[in-house]
mmCIF file with all atom_site columns, C-alpha atoms in Angstrom:
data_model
loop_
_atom_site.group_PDB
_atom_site.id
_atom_site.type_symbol
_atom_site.label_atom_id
_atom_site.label_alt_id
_atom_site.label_comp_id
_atom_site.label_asym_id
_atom_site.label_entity_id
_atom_site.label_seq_id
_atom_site.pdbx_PDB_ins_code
_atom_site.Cartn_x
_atom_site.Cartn_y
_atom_site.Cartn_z
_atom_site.occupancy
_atom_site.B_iso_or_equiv
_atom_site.pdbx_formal_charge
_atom_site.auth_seq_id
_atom_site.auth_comp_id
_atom_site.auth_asym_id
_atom_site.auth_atom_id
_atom_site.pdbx_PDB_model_num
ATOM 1   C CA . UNK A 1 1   ? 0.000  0.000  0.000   1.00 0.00 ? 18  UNK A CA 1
ATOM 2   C CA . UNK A 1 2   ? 1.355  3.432  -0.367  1.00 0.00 ? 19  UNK A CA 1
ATOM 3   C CA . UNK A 1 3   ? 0.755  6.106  2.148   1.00 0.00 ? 20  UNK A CA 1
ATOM 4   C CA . UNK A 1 4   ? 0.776  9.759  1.106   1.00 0.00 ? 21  UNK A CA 1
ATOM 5   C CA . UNK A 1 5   ? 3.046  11.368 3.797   1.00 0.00 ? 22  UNK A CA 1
ATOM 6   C CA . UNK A 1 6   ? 2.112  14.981 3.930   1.00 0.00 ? 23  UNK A CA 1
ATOM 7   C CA . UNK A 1 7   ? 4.528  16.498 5.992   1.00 0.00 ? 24  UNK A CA 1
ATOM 8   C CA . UNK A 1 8   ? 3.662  19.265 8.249   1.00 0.00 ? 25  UNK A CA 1
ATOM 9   C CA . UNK A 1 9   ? 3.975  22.156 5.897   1.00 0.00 ? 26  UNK A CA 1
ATOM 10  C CA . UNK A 1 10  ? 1.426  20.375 3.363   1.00 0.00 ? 27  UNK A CA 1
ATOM 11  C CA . UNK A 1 11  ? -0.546 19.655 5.925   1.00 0.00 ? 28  UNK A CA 1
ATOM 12  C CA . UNK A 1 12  ? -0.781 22.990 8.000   1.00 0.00 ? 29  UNK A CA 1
ATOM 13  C CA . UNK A 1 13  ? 0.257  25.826 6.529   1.00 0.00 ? 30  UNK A CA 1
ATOM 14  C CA . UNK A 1 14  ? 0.734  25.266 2.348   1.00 0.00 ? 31  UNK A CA 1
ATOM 15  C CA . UNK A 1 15  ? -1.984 22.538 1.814   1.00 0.00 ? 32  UNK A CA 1
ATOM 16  C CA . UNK A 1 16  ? -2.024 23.455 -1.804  1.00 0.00 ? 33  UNK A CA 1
ATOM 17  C CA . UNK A 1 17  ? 0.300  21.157 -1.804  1.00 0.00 ? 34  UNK A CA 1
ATOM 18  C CA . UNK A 1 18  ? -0.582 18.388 -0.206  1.00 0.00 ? 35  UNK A CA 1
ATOM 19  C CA . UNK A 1 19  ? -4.200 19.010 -2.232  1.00 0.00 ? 36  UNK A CA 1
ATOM 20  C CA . UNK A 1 20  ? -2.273 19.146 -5.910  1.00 0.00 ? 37  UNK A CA 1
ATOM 21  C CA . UNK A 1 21  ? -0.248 16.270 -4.830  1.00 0.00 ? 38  UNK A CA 1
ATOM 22  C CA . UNK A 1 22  ? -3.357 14.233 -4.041  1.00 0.00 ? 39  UNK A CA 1
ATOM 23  C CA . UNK A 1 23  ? -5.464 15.414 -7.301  1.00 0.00 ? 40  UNK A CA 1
ATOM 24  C CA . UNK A 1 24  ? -2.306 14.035 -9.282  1.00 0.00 ? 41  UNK A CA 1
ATOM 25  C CA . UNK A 1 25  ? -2.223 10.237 -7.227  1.00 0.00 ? 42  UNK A CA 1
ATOM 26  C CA . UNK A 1 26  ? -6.256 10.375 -8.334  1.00 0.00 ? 43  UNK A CA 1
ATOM 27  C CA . UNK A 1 27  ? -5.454 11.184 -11.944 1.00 0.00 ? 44  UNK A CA 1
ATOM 28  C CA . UNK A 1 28  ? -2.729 8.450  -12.185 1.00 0.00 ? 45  UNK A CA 1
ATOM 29  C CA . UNK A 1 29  ? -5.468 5.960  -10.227 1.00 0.00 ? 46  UNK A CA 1
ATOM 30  C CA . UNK A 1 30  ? -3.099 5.351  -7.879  1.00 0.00 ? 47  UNK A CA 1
ATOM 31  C CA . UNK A 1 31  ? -4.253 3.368  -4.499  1.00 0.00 ? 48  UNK A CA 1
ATOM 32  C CA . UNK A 1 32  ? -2.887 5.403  -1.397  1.00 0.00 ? 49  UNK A CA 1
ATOM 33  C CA . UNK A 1 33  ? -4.023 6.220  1.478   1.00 0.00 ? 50  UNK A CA 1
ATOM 34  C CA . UNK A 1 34  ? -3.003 9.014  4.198   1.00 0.00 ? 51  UNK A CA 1
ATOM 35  C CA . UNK A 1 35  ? -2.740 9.246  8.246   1.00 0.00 ? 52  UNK A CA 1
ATOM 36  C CA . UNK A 1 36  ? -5.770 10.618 9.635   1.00 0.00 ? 53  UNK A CA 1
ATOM 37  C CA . UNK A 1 37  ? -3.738 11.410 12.742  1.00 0.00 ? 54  UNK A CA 1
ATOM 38  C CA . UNK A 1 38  ? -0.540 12.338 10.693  1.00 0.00 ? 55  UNK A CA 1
ATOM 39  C CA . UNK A 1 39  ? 2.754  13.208 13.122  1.00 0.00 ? 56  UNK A CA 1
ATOM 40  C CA . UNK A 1 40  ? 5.557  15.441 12.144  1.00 0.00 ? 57  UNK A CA 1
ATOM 41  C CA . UNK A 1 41  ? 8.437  12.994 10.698  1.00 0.00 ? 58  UNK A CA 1
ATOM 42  C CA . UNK A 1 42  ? 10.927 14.503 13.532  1.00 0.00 ? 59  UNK A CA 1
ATOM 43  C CA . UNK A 1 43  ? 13.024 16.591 10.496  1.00 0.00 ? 60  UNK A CA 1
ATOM 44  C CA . UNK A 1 44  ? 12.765 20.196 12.269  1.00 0.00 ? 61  UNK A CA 1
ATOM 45  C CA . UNK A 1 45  ? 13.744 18.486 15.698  1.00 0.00 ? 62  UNK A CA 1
ATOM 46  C CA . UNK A 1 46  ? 16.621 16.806 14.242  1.00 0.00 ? 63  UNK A CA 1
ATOM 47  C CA . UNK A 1 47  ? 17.804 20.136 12.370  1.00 0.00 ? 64  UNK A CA 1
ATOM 48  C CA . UNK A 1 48  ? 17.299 22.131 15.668  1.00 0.00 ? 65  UNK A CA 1
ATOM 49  C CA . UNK A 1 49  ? 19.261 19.943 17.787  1.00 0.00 ? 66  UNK A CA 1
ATOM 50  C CA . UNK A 1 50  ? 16.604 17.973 19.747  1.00 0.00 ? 67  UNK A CA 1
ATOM 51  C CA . UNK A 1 51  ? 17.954 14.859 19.027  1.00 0.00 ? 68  UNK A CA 1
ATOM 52  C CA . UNK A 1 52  ? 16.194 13.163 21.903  1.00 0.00 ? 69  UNK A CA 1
ATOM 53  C CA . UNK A 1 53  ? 12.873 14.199 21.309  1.00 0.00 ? 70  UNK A CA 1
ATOM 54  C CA . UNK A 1 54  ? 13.033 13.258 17.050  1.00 0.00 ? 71  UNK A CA 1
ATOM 55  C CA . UNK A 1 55  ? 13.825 9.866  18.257  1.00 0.00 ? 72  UNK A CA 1
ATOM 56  C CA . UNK A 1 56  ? 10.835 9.734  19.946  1.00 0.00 ? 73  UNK A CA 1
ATOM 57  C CA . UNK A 1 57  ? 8.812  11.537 17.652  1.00 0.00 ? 74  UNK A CA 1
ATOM 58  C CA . UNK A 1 58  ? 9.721  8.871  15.062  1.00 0.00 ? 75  UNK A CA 1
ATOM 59  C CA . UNK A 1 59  ? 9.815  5.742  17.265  1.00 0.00 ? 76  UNK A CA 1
ATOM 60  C CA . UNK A 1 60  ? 6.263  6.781  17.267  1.00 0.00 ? 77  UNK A CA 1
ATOM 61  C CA . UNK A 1 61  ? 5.397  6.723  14.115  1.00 0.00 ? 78  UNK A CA 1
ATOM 62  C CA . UNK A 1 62  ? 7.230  3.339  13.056  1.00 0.00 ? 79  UNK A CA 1
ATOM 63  C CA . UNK A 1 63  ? 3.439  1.424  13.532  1.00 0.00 ? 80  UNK A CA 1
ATOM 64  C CA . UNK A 1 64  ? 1.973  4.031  10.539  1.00 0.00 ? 81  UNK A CA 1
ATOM 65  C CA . UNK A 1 65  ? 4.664  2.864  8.374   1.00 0.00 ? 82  UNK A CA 1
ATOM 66  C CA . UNK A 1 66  ? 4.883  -0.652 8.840   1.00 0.00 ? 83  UNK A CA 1
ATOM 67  C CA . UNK A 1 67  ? 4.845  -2.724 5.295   1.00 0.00 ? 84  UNK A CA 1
ATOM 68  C CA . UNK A 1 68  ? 4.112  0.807  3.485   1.00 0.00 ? 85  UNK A CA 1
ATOM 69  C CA . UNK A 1 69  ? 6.034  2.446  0.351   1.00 0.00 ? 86  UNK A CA 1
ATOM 70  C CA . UNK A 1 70  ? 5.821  5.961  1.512   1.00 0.00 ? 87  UNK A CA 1
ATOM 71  C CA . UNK A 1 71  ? 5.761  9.031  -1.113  1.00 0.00 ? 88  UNK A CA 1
ATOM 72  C CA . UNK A 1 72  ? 6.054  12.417 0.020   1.00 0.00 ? 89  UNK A CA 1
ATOM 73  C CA . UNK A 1 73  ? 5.995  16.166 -1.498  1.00 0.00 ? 90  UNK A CA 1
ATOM 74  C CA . UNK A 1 74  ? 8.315  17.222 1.638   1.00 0.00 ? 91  UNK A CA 1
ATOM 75  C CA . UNK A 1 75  ? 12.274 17.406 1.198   1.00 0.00 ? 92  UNK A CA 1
ATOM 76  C CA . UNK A 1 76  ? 12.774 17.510 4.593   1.00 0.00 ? 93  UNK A CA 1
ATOM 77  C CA . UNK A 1 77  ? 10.358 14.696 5.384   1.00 0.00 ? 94  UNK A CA 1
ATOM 78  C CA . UNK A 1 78  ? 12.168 12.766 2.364   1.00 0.00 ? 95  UNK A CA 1
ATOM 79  C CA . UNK A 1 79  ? 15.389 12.767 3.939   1.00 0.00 ? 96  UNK A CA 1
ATOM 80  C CA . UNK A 1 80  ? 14.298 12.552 7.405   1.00 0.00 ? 97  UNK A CA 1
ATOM 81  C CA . UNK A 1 81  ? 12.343 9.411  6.773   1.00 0.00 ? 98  UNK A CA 1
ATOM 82  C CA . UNK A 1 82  ? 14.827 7.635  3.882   1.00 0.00 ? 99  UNK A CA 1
ATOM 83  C CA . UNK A 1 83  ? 18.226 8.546  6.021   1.00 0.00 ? 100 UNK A CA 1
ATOM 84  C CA . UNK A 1 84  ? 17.249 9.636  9.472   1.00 0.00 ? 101 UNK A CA 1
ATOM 85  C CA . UNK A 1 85  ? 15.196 6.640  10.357  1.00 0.00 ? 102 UNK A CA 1
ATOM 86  C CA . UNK A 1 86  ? 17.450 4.161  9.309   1.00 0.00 ? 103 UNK A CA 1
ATOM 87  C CA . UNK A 1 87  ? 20.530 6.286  11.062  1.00 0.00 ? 104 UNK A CA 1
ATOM 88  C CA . UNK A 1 88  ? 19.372 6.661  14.049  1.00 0.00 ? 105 UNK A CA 1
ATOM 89  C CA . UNK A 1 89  ? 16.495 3.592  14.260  1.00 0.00 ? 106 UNK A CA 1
ATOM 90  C CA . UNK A 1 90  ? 18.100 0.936  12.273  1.00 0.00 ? 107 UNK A CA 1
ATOM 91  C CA . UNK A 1 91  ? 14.839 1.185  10.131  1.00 0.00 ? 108 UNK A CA 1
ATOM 92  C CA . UNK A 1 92  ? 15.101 0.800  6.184   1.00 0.00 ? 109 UNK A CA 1
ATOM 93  C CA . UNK A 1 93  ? 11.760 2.568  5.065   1.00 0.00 ? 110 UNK A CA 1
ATOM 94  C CA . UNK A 1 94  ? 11.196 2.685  1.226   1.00 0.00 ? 111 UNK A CA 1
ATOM 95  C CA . UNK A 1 95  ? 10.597 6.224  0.623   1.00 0.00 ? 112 UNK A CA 1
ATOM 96  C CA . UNK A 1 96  ? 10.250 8.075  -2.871  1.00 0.00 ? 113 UNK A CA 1
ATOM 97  C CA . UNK A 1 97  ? 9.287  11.816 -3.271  1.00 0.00 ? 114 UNK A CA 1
ATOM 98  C CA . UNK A 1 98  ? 6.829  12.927 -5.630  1.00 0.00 ? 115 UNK A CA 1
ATOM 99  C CA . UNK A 1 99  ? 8.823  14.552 -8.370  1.00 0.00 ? 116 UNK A CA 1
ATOM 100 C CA . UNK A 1 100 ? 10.639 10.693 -8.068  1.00 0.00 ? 117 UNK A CA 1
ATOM 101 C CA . UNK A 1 101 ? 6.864  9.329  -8.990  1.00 0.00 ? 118 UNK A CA 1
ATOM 102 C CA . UNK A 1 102 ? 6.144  11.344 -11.557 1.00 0.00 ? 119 UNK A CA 1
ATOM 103 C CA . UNK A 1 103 ? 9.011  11.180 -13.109 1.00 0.00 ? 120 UNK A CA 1
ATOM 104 C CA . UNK A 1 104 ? 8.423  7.219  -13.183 1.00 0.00 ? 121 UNK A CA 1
ATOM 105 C CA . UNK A 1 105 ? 4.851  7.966  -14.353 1.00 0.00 ? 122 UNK A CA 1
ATOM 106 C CA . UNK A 1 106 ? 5.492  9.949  -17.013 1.00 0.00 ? 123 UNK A CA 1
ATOM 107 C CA . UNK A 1 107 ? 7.781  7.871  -18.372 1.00 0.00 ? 124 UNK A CA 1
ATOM 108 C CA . UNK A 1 108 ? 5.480  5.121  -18.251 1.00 0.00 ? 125 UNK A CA 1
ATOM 109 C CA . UNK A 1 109 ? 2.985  7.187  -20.323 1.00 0.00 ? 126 UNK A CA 1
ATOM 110 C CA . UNK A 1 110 ? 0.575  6.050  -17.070 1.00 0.00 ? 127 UNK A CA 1
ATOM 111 C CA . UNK A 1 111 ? 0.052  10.133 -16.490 1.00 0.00 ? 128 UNK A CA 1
ATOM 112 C CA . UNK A 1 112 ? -0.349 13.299 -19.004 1.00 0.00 ? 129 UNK A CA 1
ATOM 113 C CA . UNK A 1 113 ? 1.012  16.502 -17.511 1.00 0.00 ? 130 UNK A CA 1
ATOM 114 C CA . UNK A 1 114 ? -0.242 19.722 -19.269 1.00 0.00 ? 131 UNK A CA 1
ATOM 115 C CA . UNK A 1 115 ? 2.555  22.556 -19.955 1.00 0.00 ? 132 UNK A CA 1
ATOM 116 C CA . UNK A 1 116 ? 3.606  25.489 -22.149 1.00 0.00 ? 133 UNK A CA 1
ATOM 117 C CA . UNK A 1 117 ? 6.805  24.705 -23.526 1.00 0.00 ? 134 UNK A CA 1
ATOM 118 C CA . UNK A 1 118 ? 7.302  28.296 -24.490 1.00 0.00 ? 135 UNK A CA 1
ATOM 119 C CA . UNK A 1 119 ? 7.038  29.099 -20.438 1.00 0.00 ? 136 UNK A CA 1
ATOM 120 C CA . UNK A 1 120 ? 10.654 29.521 -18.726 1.00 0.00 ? 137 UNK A CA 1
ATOM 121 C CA . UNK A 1 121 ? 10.559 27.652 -14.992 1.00 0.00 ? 138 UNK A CA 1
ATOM 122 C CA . UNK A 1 122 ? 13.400 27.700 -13.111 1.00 0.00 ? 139 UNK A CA 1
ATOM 123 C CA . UNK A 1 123 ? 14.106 24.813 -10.146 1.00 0.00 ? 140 UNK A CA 1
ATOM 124 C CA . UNK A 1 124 ? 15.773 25.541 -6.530  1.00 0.00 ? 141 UNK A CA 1
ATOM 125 C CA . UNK A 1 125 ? 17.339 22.414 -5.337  1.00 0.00 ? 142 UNK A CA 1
ATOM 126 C CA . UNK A 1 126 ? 16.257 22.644 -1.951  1.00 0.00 ? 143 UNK A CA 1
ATOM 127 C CA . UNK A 1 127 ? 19.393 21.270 0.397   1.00 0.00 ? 144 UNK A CA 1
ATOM 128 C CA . UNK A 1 128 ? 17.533 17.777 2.036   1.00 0.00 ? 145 UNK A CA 1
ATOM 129 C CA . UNK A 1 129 ? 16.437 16.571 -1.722  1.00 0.00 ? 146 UNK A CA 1
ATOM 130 C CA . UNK A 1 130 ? 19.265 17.713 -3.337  1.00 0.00 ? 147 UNK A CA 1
ATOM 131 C CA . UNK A 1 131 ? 22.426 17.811 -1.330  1.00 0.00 ? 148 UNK A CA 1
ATOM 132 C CA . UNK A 1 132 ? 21.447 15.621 1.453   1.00 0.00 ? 149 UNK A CA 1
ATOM 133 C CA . UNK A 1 133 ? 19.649 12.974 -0.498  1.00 0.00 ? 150 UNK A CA 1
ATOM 134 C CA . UNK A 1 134 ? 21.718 13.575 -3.620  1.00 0.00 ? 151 UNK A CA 1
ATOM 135 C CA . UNK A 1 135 ? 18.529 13.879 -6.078  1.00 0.00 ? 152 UNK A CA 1
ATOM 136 C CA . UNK A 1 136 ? 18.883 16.390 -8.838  1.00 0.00 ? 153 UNK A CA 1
ATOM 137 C CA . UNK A 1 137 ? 17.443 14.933 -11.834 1.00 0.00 ? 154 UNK A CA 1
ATOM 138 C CA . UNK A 1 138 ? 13.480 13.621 -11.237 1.00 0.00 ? 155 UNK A CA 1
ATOM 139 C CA . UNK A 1 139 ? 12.454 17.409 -10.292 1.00 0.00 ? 156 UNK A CA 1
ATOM 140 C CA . UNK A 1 140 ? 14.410 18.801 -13.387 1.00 0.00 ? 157 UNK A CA 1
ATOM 141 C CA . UNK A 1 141 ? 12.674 15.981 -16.006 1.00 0.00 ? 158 UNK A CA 1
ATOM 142 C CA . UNK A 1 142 ? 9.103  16.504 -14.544 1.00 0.00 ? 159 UNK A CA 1
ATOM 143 C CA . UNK A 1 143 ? 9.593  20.356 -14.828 1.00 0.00 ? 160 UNK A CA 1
ATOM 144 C CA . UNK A 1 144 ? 11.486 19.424 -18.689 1.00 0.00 ? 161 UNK A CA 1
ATOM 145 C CA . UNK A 1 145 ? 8.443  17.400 -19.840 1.00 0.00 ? 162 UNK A CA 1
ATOM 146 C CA . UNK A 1 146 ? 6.296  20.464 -18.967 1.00 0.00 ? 163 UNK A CA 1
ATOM 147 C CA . UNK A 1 147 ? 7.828  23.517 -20.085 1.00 0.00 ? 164 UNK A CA 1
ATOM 148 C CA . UNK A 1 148 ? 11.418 24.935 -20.683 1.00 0.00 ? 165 UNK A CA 1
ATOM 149 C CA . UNK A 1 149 ? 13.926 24.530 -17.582 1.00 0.00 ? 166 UNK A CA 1
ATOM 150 C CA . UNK A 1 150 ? 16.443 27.256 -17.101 1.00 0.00 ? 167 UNK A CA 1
ATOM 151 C CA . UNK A 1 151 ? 18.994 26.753 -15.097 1.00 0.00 ? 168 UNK A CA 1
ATOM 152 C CA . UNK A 1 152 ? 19.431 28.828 -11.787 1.00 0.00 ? 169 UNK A CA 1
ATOM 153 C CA . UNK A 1 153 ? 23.706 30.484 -11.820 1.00 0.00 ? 170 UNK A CA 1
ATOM 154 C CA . UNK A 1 154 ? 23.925 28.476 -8.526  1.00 0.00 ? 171 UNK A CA 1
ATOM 155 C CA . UNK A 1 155 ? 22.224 24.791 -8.683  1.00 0.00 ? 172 UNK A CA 1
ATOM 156 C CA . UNK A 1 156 ? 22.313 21.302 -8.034  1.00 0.00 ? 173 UNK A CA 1
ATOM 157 C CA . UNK A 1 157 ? 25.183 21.189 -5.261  1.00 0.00 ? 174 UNK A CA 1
ATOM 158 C CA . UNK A 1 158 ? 25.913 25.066 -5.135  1.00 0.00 ? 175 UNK A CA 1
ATOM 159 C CA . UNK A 1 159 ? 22.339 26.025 -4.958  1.00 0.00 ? 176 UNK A CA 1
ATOM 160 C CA . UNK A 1 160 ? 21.871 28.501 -1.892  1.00 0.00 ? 177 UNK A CA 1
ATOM 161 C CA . UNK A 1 161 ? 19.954 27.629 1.549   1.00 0.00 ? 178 UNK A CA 1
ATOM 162 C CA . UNK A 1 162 ? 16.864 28.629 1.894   1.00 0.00 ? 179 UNK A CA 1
ATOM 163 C CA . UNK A 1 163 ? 16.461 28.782 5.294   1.00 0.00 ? 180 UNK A CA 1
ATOM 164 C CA . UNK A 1 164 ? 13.625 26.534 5.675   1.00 0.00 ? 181 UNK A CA 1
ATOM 165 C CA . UNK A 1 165 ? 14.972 22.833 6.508   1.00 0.00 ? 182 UNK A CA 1
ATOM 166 C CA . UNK A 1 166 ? 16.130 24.412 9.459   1.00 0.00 ? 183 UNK A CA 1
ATOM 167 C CA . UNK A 1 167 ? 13.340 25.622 10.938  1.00 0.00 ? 184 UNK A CA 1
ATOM 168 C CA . UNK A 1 168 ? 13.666 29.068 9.847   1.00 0.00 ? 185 UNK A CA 1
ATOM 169 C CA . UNK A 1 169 ? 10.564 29.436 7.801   1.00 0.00 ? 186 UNK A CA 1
ATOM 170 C CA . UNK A 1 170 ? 8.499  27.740 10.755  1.00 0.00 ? 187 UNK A CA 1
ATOM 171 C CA . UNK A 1 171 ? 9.503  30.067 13.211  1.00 0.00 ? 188 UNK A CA 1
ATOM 172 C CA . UNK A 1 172 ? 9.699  33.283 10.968  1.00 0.00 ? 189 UNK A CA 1
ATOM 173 C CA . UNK A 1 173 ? 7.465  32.243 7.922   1.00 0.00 ? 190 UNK A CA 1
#
């Protein structure tokens, strides 16, 4: 079964998000399902130094995740859950992020994505998907099968901070 992990910006504050993401697991028909009770992943804890208490936090949600293939639209969530769970709780989760999904779906002709090739998108590779996790490409295909990618001067591994895996955009934002 897969289970749509939100994350708690999709879920709280930006749930365009987490409302686009679902719309485009409907148009693919793809079975998921999603927490009712959903708990933050532990990321922001982690990245803020409470060590102790993101341990917990995730020990807690191990039951949620048991025998699931979890896809999120969260970077830090992502990494948290892919790296974090395994590094500190010995757990292997199989985690893919969304731009990861579509990229397989598209390729698969099993979804149609509407664009404007003549529209220039750029991409900022935020630092848990990209540098942490080390995934550059499946956001830059989705966005290439769509319209025309342009290429920020700093990407990929030079692309600057934002702020926001570290908590910054949940205590000022």
């Amino acid at each position: 079964m897969l289970l749509y992990f939100r994350g708690c910006t999709a879920r709280e504050k930006l749930t365009s998000i987490s409302k686009a993401t679902e719309r485009i697991l409907k148009a693919a028909k793809i079975n998921y399902e999603t927490l009712e009770d959903e708990q933050c992943c532990g990321s922001v804890l982690l990245r803020t130094g409470f060590v102790d208490d993101a341990i917990e936090q995730m020990n807690g949600n191990l039951k949620d995740f048991e025998g699931k293939t979890i896809v999120t639209s969260c970077s830090g969530c992502y990494k948290t859950l892919k790296e974090d769970y395994k590094k500190y709780l010995g757990v292997d989760l199989k985690v893919i992020h969304i731009s990861q999904l579509l990229e397989q779906l598209i390729k698969e002709n099993k979804i149609n994505l509407k664009g404007n090739k003549d529209l220039k998108v750029t991409y900022h590779d935020s630092c848990h998907l990209g540098r942490h996790a080390g995934e550059y490409e499946a956001p830059r295909n989705v966005i290439q099968s769509i319209s025309n990618l342009v290429e920020m001067e700093n990407n990929k591994e030079n692309a600057r901070c934002c702020g926001s895996g570290g908590g910054v955009k949940s205590a000022y934002g």
